[in-house]
Short mmCIF file of C-alpha atoms and ligand atoms in Angstrom, two decimals:
data_model
loop_
_atom_site.label_atom_id
_atom_site.label_comp_id
_atom_site.label_asym_id
_atom_site.label_seq_id
_atom_site.Cartn_x
_atom_site.Cartn_y
_atom_site.Cartn_z
CA UNK H 1 -11.92 8.71 -32.38
CA UNK H 2 -13.05 4.99 -31.47
CA UNK H 3 -17.04 4.56 -31.37
CA UNK H 4 -19.24 2.05 -30.27
CA UNK H 5 -22.81 1.93 -31.57
CA UNK H 6 -25.14 -0.24 -29.58
CA UNK H 7 -28.07 -1.70 -31.28
CA UNK H 8 -28.75 -4.14 -34.12
CA UNK H 9 -32.37 -2.82 -35.89
CA UNK H 10 -32.15 -0.34 -39.85
CA UNK H 11 -31.48 2.66 -36.73
CA UNK H 12 -28.50 1.77 -35.81
CA UNK H 13 -27.35 0.65 -39.43
CA UNK H 14 -28.09 4.15 -40.07
CA UNK H 15 -25.92 5.54 -37.57
CA UNK H 16 -23.65 3.27 -38.14
CA UNK H 17 -23.46 4.72 -42.08
CA UNK H 18 -23.82 8.17 -40.87
CA UNK H 19 -20.71 8.04 -38.24
CA UNK H 20 -18.39 6.25 -40.71
CA UNK H 21 -18.77 9.29 -43.12
CA UNK H 22 -17.04 11.94 -39.96
CA UNK H 23 -13.56 12.14 -40.71
CA UNK H 24 -12.67 12.12 -37.01
CA UNK H 25 -13.93 8.69 -37.07
CA UNK H 26 -11.56 5.95 -37.60
CA UNK H 27 -12.89 2.78 -36.21
CA UNK H 28 -16.85 1.81 -35.16
CA UNK H 29 -17.77 -1.07 -33.21
CA UNK H 30 -21.64 -2.63 -33.13
CA UNK H 31 -23.10 -4.03 -30.34
CA UNK H 32 -25.14 -6.92 -31.76
CA UNK H 33 -25.11 -5.24 -34.94
CA UNK H 34 -26.61 -6.99 -38.28
CA UNK H 35 -25.33 -8.25 -41.34
CA UNK H 36 -25.10 -5.19 -43.21
CA UNK H 37 -23.68 -3.39 -40.22
CA UNK H 38 -20.84 -5.98 -40.81
CA UNK H 39 -19.97 -4.65 -44.13
CA UNK H 40 -19.22 -1.18 -41.90
CA UNK H 41 -18.42 -1.64 -38.67
CA UNK H 42 -17.07 -4.62 -36.47
CA UNK H 43 -20.19 -6.26 -34.45
CA UNK H 44 -19.37 -7.40 -31.56
CA UNK H 45 -21.10 -10.38 -29.37
CA UNK H 46 -22.63 -8.35 -26.87
CA UNK H 47 -26.46 -7.81 -26.57
CA UNK H 48 -27.98 -4.15 -26.67
CA UNK H 49 -29.23 -4.56 -23.04
CA UNK H 50 -25.85 -5.77 -21.31
CA UNK H 51 -25.07 -3.05 -19.89
CA UNK H 52 -22.53 -4.12 -17.49
CA UNK H 53 -20.32 -6.21 -21.21
CA UNK H 54 -20.91 -3.20 -22.95
CA UNK H 55 -18.77 -0.80 -20.45
CA UNK H 56 -16.52 -3.11 -20.01
CA UNK H 57 -16.06 -3.63 -23.94
CA UNK H 58 -15.77 0.40 -24.05
CA UNK H 59 -12.77 0.68 -21.53
CA UNK H 60 -11.36 -2.14 -22.95
CA UNK H 61 -11.09 -1.00 -26.41
CA UNK H 62 -10.98 2.41 -25.18
CA UNK H 63 -13.89 3.81 -27.18
CA UNK H 64 -14.17 7.50 -26.66
CA UNK H 65 -18.29 7.77 -27.89
CA UNK H 66 -20.93 4.80 -27.38
CA UNK H 67 -23.90 5.86 -28.99
CA UNK H 68 -27.15 4.28 -27.83
CA UNK H 69 -29.62 3.20 -30.39
CA UNK H 70 -33.06 1.58 -28.60
CA UNK H 71 -35.10 2.78 -26.07
CA UNK H 72 -34.02 -0.65 -23.33
CA UNK H 73 -30.97 0.08 -22.60
CA UNK H 74 -31.77 3.32 -22.11
CA UNK H 75 -34.18 2.51 -20.19
CA UNK H 76 -32.25 0.62 -18.38
CA UNK H 77 -29.34 3.18 -17.14
CA UNK H 78 -26.72 2.40 -20.04
CA UNK H 79 -26.32 6.40 -19.72
CA UNK H 80 -25.89 6.24 -16.42
CA UNK H 81 -23.64 3.42 -16.24
CA UNK H 82 -21.20 4.67 -19.03
CA UNK H 83 -20.78 8.89 -17.37
CA UNK H 84 -20.23 6.78 -13.74
CA UNK H 85 -16.59 5.24 -15.42
CA UNK H 86 -16.17 8.80 -17.10
CA UNK H 87 -17.37 6.97 -20.99
CA UNK H 88 -19.00 9.39 -23.33
CA UNK H 89 -22.17 8.39 -24.13
CA UNK H 90 -25.27 9.73 -26.47
CA UNK H 91 -28.41 9.05 -24.85
CA UNK H 92 -30.24 10.26 -21.75
CA UNK H 93 -30.07 9.09 -18.39
CA UNK H 94 -32.73 6.78 -17.27
CA UNK H 95 -34.43 9.55 -15.50
CA UNK H 96 -34.93 11.68 -18.44
CA UNK H 97 -35.87 7.83 -20.52
CA UNK H 98 -38.52 7.75 -18.46
CA UNK H 99 -40.09 9.52 -20.75
CA UNK H 100 -40.77 6.82 -22.69
CA UNK H 101 -40.88 3.84 -20.07
CA UNK H 102 -43.82 5.22 -18.33
CA UNK H 103 -46.53 6.80 -19.82
CA UNK H 104 -47.39 7.77 -16.50
CA UNK H 105 -44.39 9.69 -15.98
CA UNK H 106 -44.85 11.28 -19.40
CA UNK H 107 -48.32 12.36 -18.79
CA UNK H 108 -47.46 13.74 -15.31
CA UNK H 109 -44.64 16.03 -16.51
CA UNK H 110 -46.75 16.86 -19.14
CA UNK H 111 -49.49 18.04 -17.11
CA UNK H 112 -47.51 19.84 -14.39
CA UNK H 113 -45.74 21.87 -17.37
CA UNK H 114 -48.76 22.51 -19.18
CA UNK H 115 -47.22 21.03 -22.57
CA UNK H 116 -49.98 20.00 -24.60
CA UNK H 117 -51.83 16.57 -24.83
CA UNK H 118 -54.66 14.52 -24.99
CA UNK H 119 -57.13 14.71 -21.90
CA UNK H 120 -55.82 11.47 -19.46
CA UNK H 121 -55.98 9.29 -16.12
CA UNK H 122 -54.15 6.76 -14.74
CA UNK H 123 -55.64 3.80 -13.13
CA UNK H 124 -54.45 0.35 -11.56
CA UNK H 125 -57.59 -1.47 -10.35
CA UNK H 126 -59.76 -2.65 -13.07
CA UNK H 127 -62.90 -1.69 -12.32
CA UNK H 128 -62.34 1.82 -11.74
CA UNK H 129 -60.61 1.89 -15.74
CA UNK H 130 -64.40 0.29 -16.45
CA UNK H 131 -66.08 2.90 -15.11
CA UNK H 132 -64.41 5.78 -16.49
CA UNK H 133 -64.75 3.71 -20.09
CA UNK H 134 -68.49 3.70 -19.59
CA UNK H 135 -68.53 7.70 -18.36
CA UNK H 136 -66.11 8.41 -21.04
CA UNK H 137 -67.31 6.45 -23.67
CA UNK H 138 -65.56 5.35 -27.16
CA UNK H 139 -63.28 5.94 -29.16
CA UNK H 140 -60.75 6.04 -26.37
CA UNK H 141 -57.46 5.26 -25.73
CA UNK H 142 -56.03 2.60 -23.55
CA UNK H 143 -51.65 2.49 -22.95
CA UNK H 144 -49.84 0.32 -20.56
CA UNK H 145 -47.90 2.42 -18.86
CA UNK H 146 -44.87 0.64 -19.22
CA UNK H 147 -42.20 -0.27 -22.59
CA UNK H 148 -44.35 -2.71 -24.90
CA UNK H 149 -41.73 -2.58 -28.05
CA UNK H 150 -44.82 -0.34 -29.28
CA UNK H 151 -47.59 -2.89 -28.86
CA UNK H 152 -49.01 -1.74 -25.51
CA UNK H 153 -51.09 0.99 -26.96
CA UNK H 154 -54.94 -0.09 -28.35
CA UNK H 155 -57.21 2.51 -29.87
CA UNK H 156 -60.23 1.32 -28.76
CA UNK H 157 -63.31 1.91 -31.65
CA UNK H 158 -65.46 1.08 -28.77
CA UNK H 159 -66.54 -0.01 -25.54
CA UNK H 160 -66.35 -3.62 -25.51
CA UNK H 161 -62.72 -3.33 -27.12
CA UNK H 162 -61.60 -0.75 -24.33
CA UNK H 163 -63.03 -3.30 -21.64
CA UNK H 164 -61.41 -5.98 -23.36
CA UNK H 165 -57.76 -4.10 -23.68
CA UNK H 166 -58.29 -3.46 -19.95
CA UNK H 167 -58.57 -6.70 -18.89
CA UNK H 168 -55.74 -8.17 -20.87
CA UNK H 169 -53.45 -5.72 -18.98
CA UNK H 170 -55.14 -5.54 -15.46
CA UNK H 171 -57.00 -8.39 -15.03
CA UNK H 172 -54.75 -10.82 -17.38
CA UNK H 173 -51.74 -9.47 -16.86
CA UNK H 174 -50.50 -9.70 -20.85
CA UNK H 175 -48.23 -7.03 -20.99
CA UNK H 176 -46.48 -8.67 -17.09
CA UNK H 177 -44.88 -5.20 -15.12
CA UNK H 178 -46.00 -2.90 -18.23
CA UNK H 179 -49.43 -3.08 -17.52
CA UNK H 180 -49.50 -3.21 -14.30
CA UNK H 181 -50.35 0.78 -14.36
CA UNK H 182 -52.42 1.89 -17.53
CA UNK H 183 -53.47 5.32 -18.64
CA UNK H 184 -56.67 5.59 -20.24
CA UNK H 185 -56.69 8.72 -22.58
CA UNK H 186 -58.74 10.89 -24.55
CA UNK H 187 -58.82 9.77 -28.74
CA UNK H 188 -57.40 12.68 -30.98
CA UNK H 189 -58.16 13.01 -34.20
CA UNK H 190 -55.55 14.51 -36.76
CA UNK H 191 -52.78 13.89 -38.55
CA UNK H 192 -50.00 11.98 -36.78
CA UNK H 193 -46.75 13.43 -37.18
CA UNK H 194 -42.74 12.99 -35.57
CA UNK H 195 -40.63 15.56 -34.59
CA UNK H 196 -37.14 14.73 -33.25
CA UNK H 197 -34.49 17.11 -31.97
CA UNK H 198 -30.92 17.09 -30.59
CA UNK H 199 -31.17 18.49 -26.83
CA UNK H 200 -27.95 18.82 -24.34
CA UNK H 201 -30.46 19.96 -22.05
CA UNK H 202 -30.50 23.55 -22.77
CA UNK H 203 -30.59 23.71 -26.05
CA UNK H 204 -33.54 21.91 -28.60
CA UNK H 205 -32.49 22.05 -31.77
CA UNK H 206 -35.35 19.90 -34.34
CA UNK H 207 -34.27 17.62 -37.34
CA UNK H 208 -35.80 17.56 -41.01
CA UNK H 209 -39.90 16.72 -40.49
CA UNK H 210 -40.45 12.98 -40.80
CA UNK H 211 -43.53 11.11 -41.12
CA UNK H 212 -43.60 6.98 -39.99
CA UNK H 213 -46.24 4.64 -40.93
CA UNK H 214 -47.13 2.67 -38.38
CA UNK H 215 -50.22 0.29 -39.65
CA UNK H 216 -48.65 -2.83 -40.85
CA UNK H 217 -51.38 -3.08 -43.87
CA UNK H 218 -52.10 -0.08 -47.29
CA UNK H 219 -54.08 2.54 -46.26
CA UNK H 220 -53.72 2.32 -42.70
CA UNK H 221 -55.65 -0.93 -42.29
CA UNK H 222 -53.87 -4.02 -39.38
CA UNK H 223 -52.25 -3.78 -36.25
CA UNK H 224 -49.49 -1.36 -35.45
CA UNK H 225 -45.98 -2.13 -36.24
CA UNK H 226 -42.52 -0.36 -34.90
CA UNK H 227 -42.45 1.50 -38.03
CA UNK H 228 -43.04 0.53 -42.12
CA UNK H 229 -41.58 3.03 -43.69
CA UNK H 230 -40.36 6.67 -43.51
CA UNK H 231 -40.25 9.29 -45.70
CA UNK H 232 -38.52 13.20 -45.11
CA UNK H 233 -39.34 16.00 -45.31
CA UNK H 234 -42.64 15.73 -44.86
CA UNK H 235 -44.73 18.61 -45.97
CA UNK H 236 -47.29 18.82 -43.32
CA UNK H 237 -44.18 19.86 -41.18
CA UNK H 238 -43.72 23.18 -42.29
CA UNK H 239 -40.65 25.46 -40.36
CA UNK H 240 -43.20 27.64 -38.94
CA UNK H 241 -44.51 23.73 -37.52
CA UNK H 242 -41.45 22.85 -36.23
CA UNK H 243 -40.50 25.85 -34.26
CA UNK H 244 -43.75 25.81 -32.93
CA UNK H 245 -43.64 22.42 -31.85
CA UNK H 246 -40.28 23.45 -30.33
CA UNK H 247 -41.79 26.59 -28.36
CA UNK H 248 -44.79 25.55 -27.24
CA UNK H 249 -43.66 20.84 -26.60
CA UNK H 250 -39.99 20.60 -26.84
CA UNK H 251 -38.26 23.77 -24.98
CA UNK H 252 -41.19 22.95 -22.24
CA UNK H 253 -40.48 19.24 -21.93
CA UNK H 254 -36.35 20.18 -21.57
CA UNK H 255 -36.96 22.60 -19.37
CA UNK H 256 -39.30 20.91 -16.47
CA UNK H 257 -37.28 18.67 -17.34
CA UNK H 258 -34.24 20.39 -15.68
CA UNK H 259 -36.62 21.95 -13.06
CA UNK H 260 -37.34 17.90 -11.74
CA UNK H 261 -33.21 18.31 -11.20
CA UNK H 262 -33.13 15.87 -14.93
CA UNK H 263 -31.00 17.03 -17.57
CA UNK H 264 -31.74 15.18 -21.07
CA UNK H 265 -28.80 14.88 -23.29
CA UNK H 266 -29.31 12.95 -26.85
CA UNK H 267 -32.39 12.62 -29.21
CA UNK H 268 -36.26 13.60 -27.99
CA UNK H 269 -38.72 12.39 -30.36
CA UNK H 270 -42.29 13.97 -30.02
CA UNK H 271 -44.58 11.81 -31.63
CA UNK H 272 -47.79 13.93 -32.02
CA UNK H 273 -51.06 14.52 -33.69
CA UNK H 274 -51.72 17.65 -35.14
CA UNK H 275 -55.66 18.44 -33.99
CA UNK H 276 -57.92 21.21 -34.53
CA UNK H 277 -56.46 22.64 -31.87
CA UNK H 278 -52.98 22.45 -32.52
CA UNK H 279 -50.47 19.88 -31.99
CA UNK H 280 -50.51 17.66 -29.04
CA UNK H 281 -47.94 15.16 -28.05
CA UNK H 282 -49.21 11.34 -28.20
CA UNK H 283 -45.61 9.77 -26.83
CA UNK H 284 -42.39 10.45 -26.30
CA UNK H 285 -39.23 8.70 -26.97
CA UNK H 286 -35.75 9.51 -26.29
CA UNK H 287 -33.67 8.10 -29.10
CA UNK H 288 -33.99 8.29 -33.27
CA UNK H 289 -36.85 6.18 -34.47
CA UNK H 290 -37.27 3.26 -36.23
CA UNK H 291 -37.35 4.26 -39.30
CA UNK H 292 -37.36 7.90 -39.00
CA UNK H 293 -33.73 7.51 -38.53
CA UNK H 294 -33.36 5.92 -42.03
CA UNK H 295 -34.90 8.89 -43.41
CA UNK H 296 -33.41 11.52 -41.27
CA UNK H 297 -29.33 10.91 -41.89
CA UNK H 298 -28.95 10.78 -45.08
CA UNK H 299 -30.52 14.41 -45.60
CA UNK H 300 -27.86 15.47 -42.20
CA UNK H 301 -25.13 18.04 -43.59
CA UNK H 302 -21.55 17.76 -41.96
CA UNK H 303 -20.61 15.55 -39.31
CA UNK H 304 -23.12 13.52 -36.88
CA UNK H 305 -20.42 12.63 -34.53
CA UNK H 306 -19.33 16.15 -33.99
CA UNK H 307 -22.94 17.16 -33.65
CA UNK H 308 -22.90 14.42 -31.08
CA UNK H 309 -19.82 15.54 -28.37
CA UNK H 310 -21.24 18.89 -28.68
CA UNK H 311 -24.34 17.00 -26.94
CA UNK H 312 -22.25 15.60 -24.53
CA UNK H 313 -20.97 18.44 -23.77
CA UNK H 314 -23.47 20.50 -23.24
CA UNK H 315 -21.73 22.80 -26.27
CA UNK H 316 -25.14 22.15 -28.99
CA UNK H 317 -25.71 25.65 -28.85
CA UNK H 318 -22.54 26.45 -30.97
CA UNK H 319 -23.16 23.45 -33.31
CA UNK H 320 -24.02 24.13 -37.33
CA UNK H 321 -27.03 21.46 -37.96
CA UNK H 322 -28.13 21.95 -41.45
CA UNK H 323 -29.95 20.01 -43.96
CA UNK H 324 -29.52 18.35 -47.68
CA UNK H 325 -32.43 19.39 -49.98
CA UNK H 326 -33.12 15.88 -51.09
CA UNK H 327 -35.97 13.90 -50.19
CA UNK H 328 -35.45 10.42 -49.10
CA UNK H 329 -38.01 7.59 -48.70
CA UNK H 330 -36.93 3.64 -46.45
CA UNK H 331 -39.93 1.28 -47.22
CA UNK H 332 -39.35 -1.40 -45.03
CA UNK H 333 -39.53 -5.19 -45.94
CA UNK H 334 -40.76 -7.63 -43.17
CA UNK H 335 -40.59 -10.98 -42.47
CA UNK H 336 -43.99 -12.62 -43.46
CA UNK H 337 -46.58 -12.66 -40.14
CA UNK H 338 -44.69 -9.63 -38.61
CA UNK H 339 -45.73 -7.55 -36.41
CA UNK H 340 -47.47 -11.37 -34.96
CA UNK H 341 -44.90 -14.65 -35.04
CA UNK H 342 -42.77 -14.78 -38.23
CA UNK H 343 -40.66 -17.43 -39.53
CA UNK H 344 -36.74 -15.91 -39.69
CA UNK H 345 -34.01 -18.16 -41.46
CA UNK H 346 -34.98 -17.07 -44.56
CA UNK H 347 -32.77 -16.35 -47.31
CA UNK H 348 -32.55 -13.04 -49.32
CA UNK H 349 -32.14 -12.71 -53.28
CA UNK H 350 -31.54 -9.71 -55.12
CA UNK H 351 -29.57 -7.59 -52.41
CA UNK H 352 -26.59 -6.83 -54.40
CA UNK H 353 -28.20 -5.37 -57.51
CA UNK H 354 -30.63 -3.29 -55.38
CA UNK H 355 -27.90 -2.00 -53.20
CA UNK H 356 -25.83 -0.93 -56.93
CA UNK H 357 -28.95 1.28 -57.73
CA UNK H 358 -28.24 4.84 -58.09
CA UNK H 359 -29.06 6.89 -54.75
CA UNK H 360 -29.91 3.62 -52.77
CA UNK H 361 -29.03 2.38 -49.66
CA UNK H 362 -29.90 -0.81 -47.99
CA UNK H 363 -30.69 -0.97 -44.48
CA UNK H 364 -30.31 -4.29 -42.26
CA UNK H 365 -32.94 -4.33 -39.55
CA UNK H 366 -32.94 -8.33 -39.11
CA UNK H 367 -30.65 -10.23 -41.05
CA UNK H 368 -27.79 -12.27 -40.54
CA UNK H 369 -25.36 -14.25 -42.50
CA UNK H 370 -25.64 -17.72 -42.38
CA UNK H 371 -23.37 -20.79 -44.70
CA UNK H 372 -22.19 -17.75 -46.28
CA UNK H 373 -25.97 -16.63 -47.01
CA UNK H 374 -27.72 -13.47 -45.86
CA UNK H 375 -30.83 -14.58 -44.14
CA UNK H 376 -34.00 -12.99 -42.40
CA UNK H 377 -33.55 -12.55 -38.73
CA UNK H 378 -36.18 -10.92 -37.16
CA UNK H 379 -39.62 -9.21 -37.83
CA UNK H 380 -38.28 -5.75 -40.10
CA UNK H 381 -35.89 -7.40 -42.24
CA UNK H 382 -34.92 -4.45 -44.51
CA UNK H 383 -35.32 0.13 -44.46
CA UNK H 384 -34.38 0.24 -48.39
CA UNK H 385 -34.01 3.71 -48.01
CA UNK H 386 -33.00 5.96 -51.77
CA UNK H 387 -33.10 9.62 -51.79
CA UNK H 388 -34.02 11.78 -54.90
CA UNK H 389 -35.08 15.87 -55.91
CA UNK H 390 -38.68 14.56 -55.31
CA UNK H 391 -40.63 12.59 -52.97
CA UNK H 392 -42.37 10.80 -55.84
CA UNK H 393 -38.28 10.37 -57.47
CA UNK H 394 -37.74 8.70 -54.13
CA UNK H 395 -40.07 6.75 -53.96
CA UNK H 396 -39.94 5.29 -57.16
CA UNK H 397 -36.45 4.41 -56.68
CA UNK H 398 -36.84 2.82 -53.78
CA UNK H 399 -39.28 0.73 -54.93
CA UNK H 400 -37.30 -0.40 -58.00
CA UNK H 401 -34.88 -1.96 -55.21
CA UNK H 402 -37.51 -3.60 -53.08
CA UNK H 403 -39.12 -5.40 -56.14
CA UNK H 404 -35.46 -6.47 -57.16
CA UNK H 405 -35.38 -7.85 -53.52
CA UNK H 406 -37.00 -11.11 -52.36
CA UNK H 407 -37.03 -13.67 -49.52
CA UNK H 408 -39.86 -15.92 -48.38
CA UNK H 409 -43.14 -14.20 -47.00
CA UNK H 410 -41.66 -10.78 -47.72
CA UNK H 411 -44.23 -8.05 -47.13
CA UNK H 412 -43.92 -4.45 -46.93
CA UNK H 413 -46.46 -1.33 -47.36
CA UNK H 414 -46.93 -0.13 -51.50
CA UNK H 415 -48.62 2.94 -50.52
CA UNK H 416 -45.12 4.25 -48.31
CA UNK H 417 -45.44 8.84 -48.93
CA UNK H 418 -48.69 8.30 -49.80
CA UNK H 419 -49.66 11.39 -47.62
CA UNK H 420 -46.63 13.28 -48.55
CA UNK H 421 -47.25 12.40 -52.64
CA UNK H 422 -50.89 13.73 -52.50
CA UNK H 423 -49.54 17.17 -50.68
CA UNK H 424 -51.74 16.90 -47.92
CA UNK H 425 -48.68 16.46 -45.74
P1 AMP I 501 -47.92 5.69 -28.46
O1 AMP I 501 -47.10 4.49 -28.12
O2 AMP I 501 -48.60 6.62 -27.38
O3 AMP I 501 -47.75 6.83 -30.03
O4 AMP I 501 -49.30 5.40 -29.20
C1 AMP I 501 -49.30 4.22 -30.70
C2 AMP I 501 -50.15 4.82 -31.59
O5 AMP I 501 -51.42 4.78 -31.14
C3 AMP I 501 -49.87 6.21 -32.58
O6 AMP I 501 -48.66 6.62 -32.95
C4 AMP I 501 -51.36 6.70 -32.85
O7 AMP I 501 -51.19 6.54 -33.92
C5 AMP I 501 -52.05 5.99 -31.30
N1 AMP I 501 -52.93 6.69 -30.57
C6 AMP I 501 -51.63 7.35 -28.99
N2 AMP I 501 -52.19 8.07 -28.63
C7 AMP I 501 -53.50 7.92 -29.15
C8 AMP I 501 -54.83 9.13 -28.95
N3 AMP I 501 -54.94 10.10 -28.26
N4 AMP I 501 -55.62 9.46 -29.87
C9 AMP I 501 -55.22 8.76 -31.12
N5 AMP I 501 -54.42 7.81 -31.73
C10 AMP I 501 -53.59 7.88 -29.88
N1 LIG I 502 -40.68 4.26 -35.52
C1 LIG I 502 -41.23 4.55 -34.16
C2 LIG I 502 -40.43 4.13 -33.68
O1 LIG I 502 -39.25 4.18 -33.50
O2 LIG I 502 -40.91 4.31 -32.27
#
């Protein structure tokens, strides 16, 4: 089988790595890929959101399965375009991807189908939003409706912060079209977890649990990022809790969409707060999380390509999905300044030494080859991933590898897995 993976980050490197292990997969392409992916797949110089070119490439190369990694092409209808040409694609159609692409749509669906989430209201007029904030007080959460690369959510601890966020979105237009509508949401306290599931629009199969670390710095300080590390399993996500999330959140979401005439096929990701009243949805994603994917896929037994084909053909209920007992940890090494502005083109050393360490795999995120050297090319540069019999051993191996890798300005969190290790999660 000939496979095309769309995207070029750490998640896509993990997808390519796992798909390569499938006996059915004979050839893998990745558009656009990165320096690490290039060691496993043929990288194609097409942007992840250039849907017309991707369809043309898939037709010309007789691609039998295309896997869409990031949210932007899904929201823009990559699955619709492939399906219209009779091409197999893993990832939801645009109508289903609205769960991630529009917070307003997601909130409406949750309200309609009784899916537990924070109380919220939608606004387009700043005055009305400000008046609501004055009534509700802080802390309060301000969310841009549309896709904002993980930066469209402001958890305001004070009224002044909340008011400033509203003005940035609705008055100054800093978030463009994504911030023309906003959601003001009740602040939820608790521990945050991600539950990812495969679904073919009927069956929902949760994956092994994982926990992400969104804040840029140790002790969950600093601005939110796309994710600075992840580990799996997350002790807080017990098998019982995973089943509860499936019953009360994931299945009602997929069923609700179906009643709206929308079939969700792909990965449904629920970002949850474990509150005193049970798990509540903070957000949906319509794809693998990055870096959760890097922590989860090394634990998947069996053949990812088979699972993806089962999702595509609506036969997920018959597929076998099982997990290795091993623990995994992924530590993201980022460019200095990320998630703000950062320089690129910094030479990375120590990669070969780190990659040779046992039970370690380097998933590249923002890397490129320049003059024969691997250089930084993005905010998140590498997802240094390791596995072991315990979380502590996985973390030790991952950090040993991290310490051998160097590039100017590199920063990483030194406390990935801290909650899991403390046994509080
Ligand atoms: P989202 O993109 O909606 O997941 O929001 C990004 C981050 O903001 C989440 O991962 C949470 O850490 C935080 N967050 C979002 N909504 C809430 C909420 N209602 N209460 C507390 N924190 C929240
Ligand atoms: N790690 C969070 C995300 O992929 O959205």
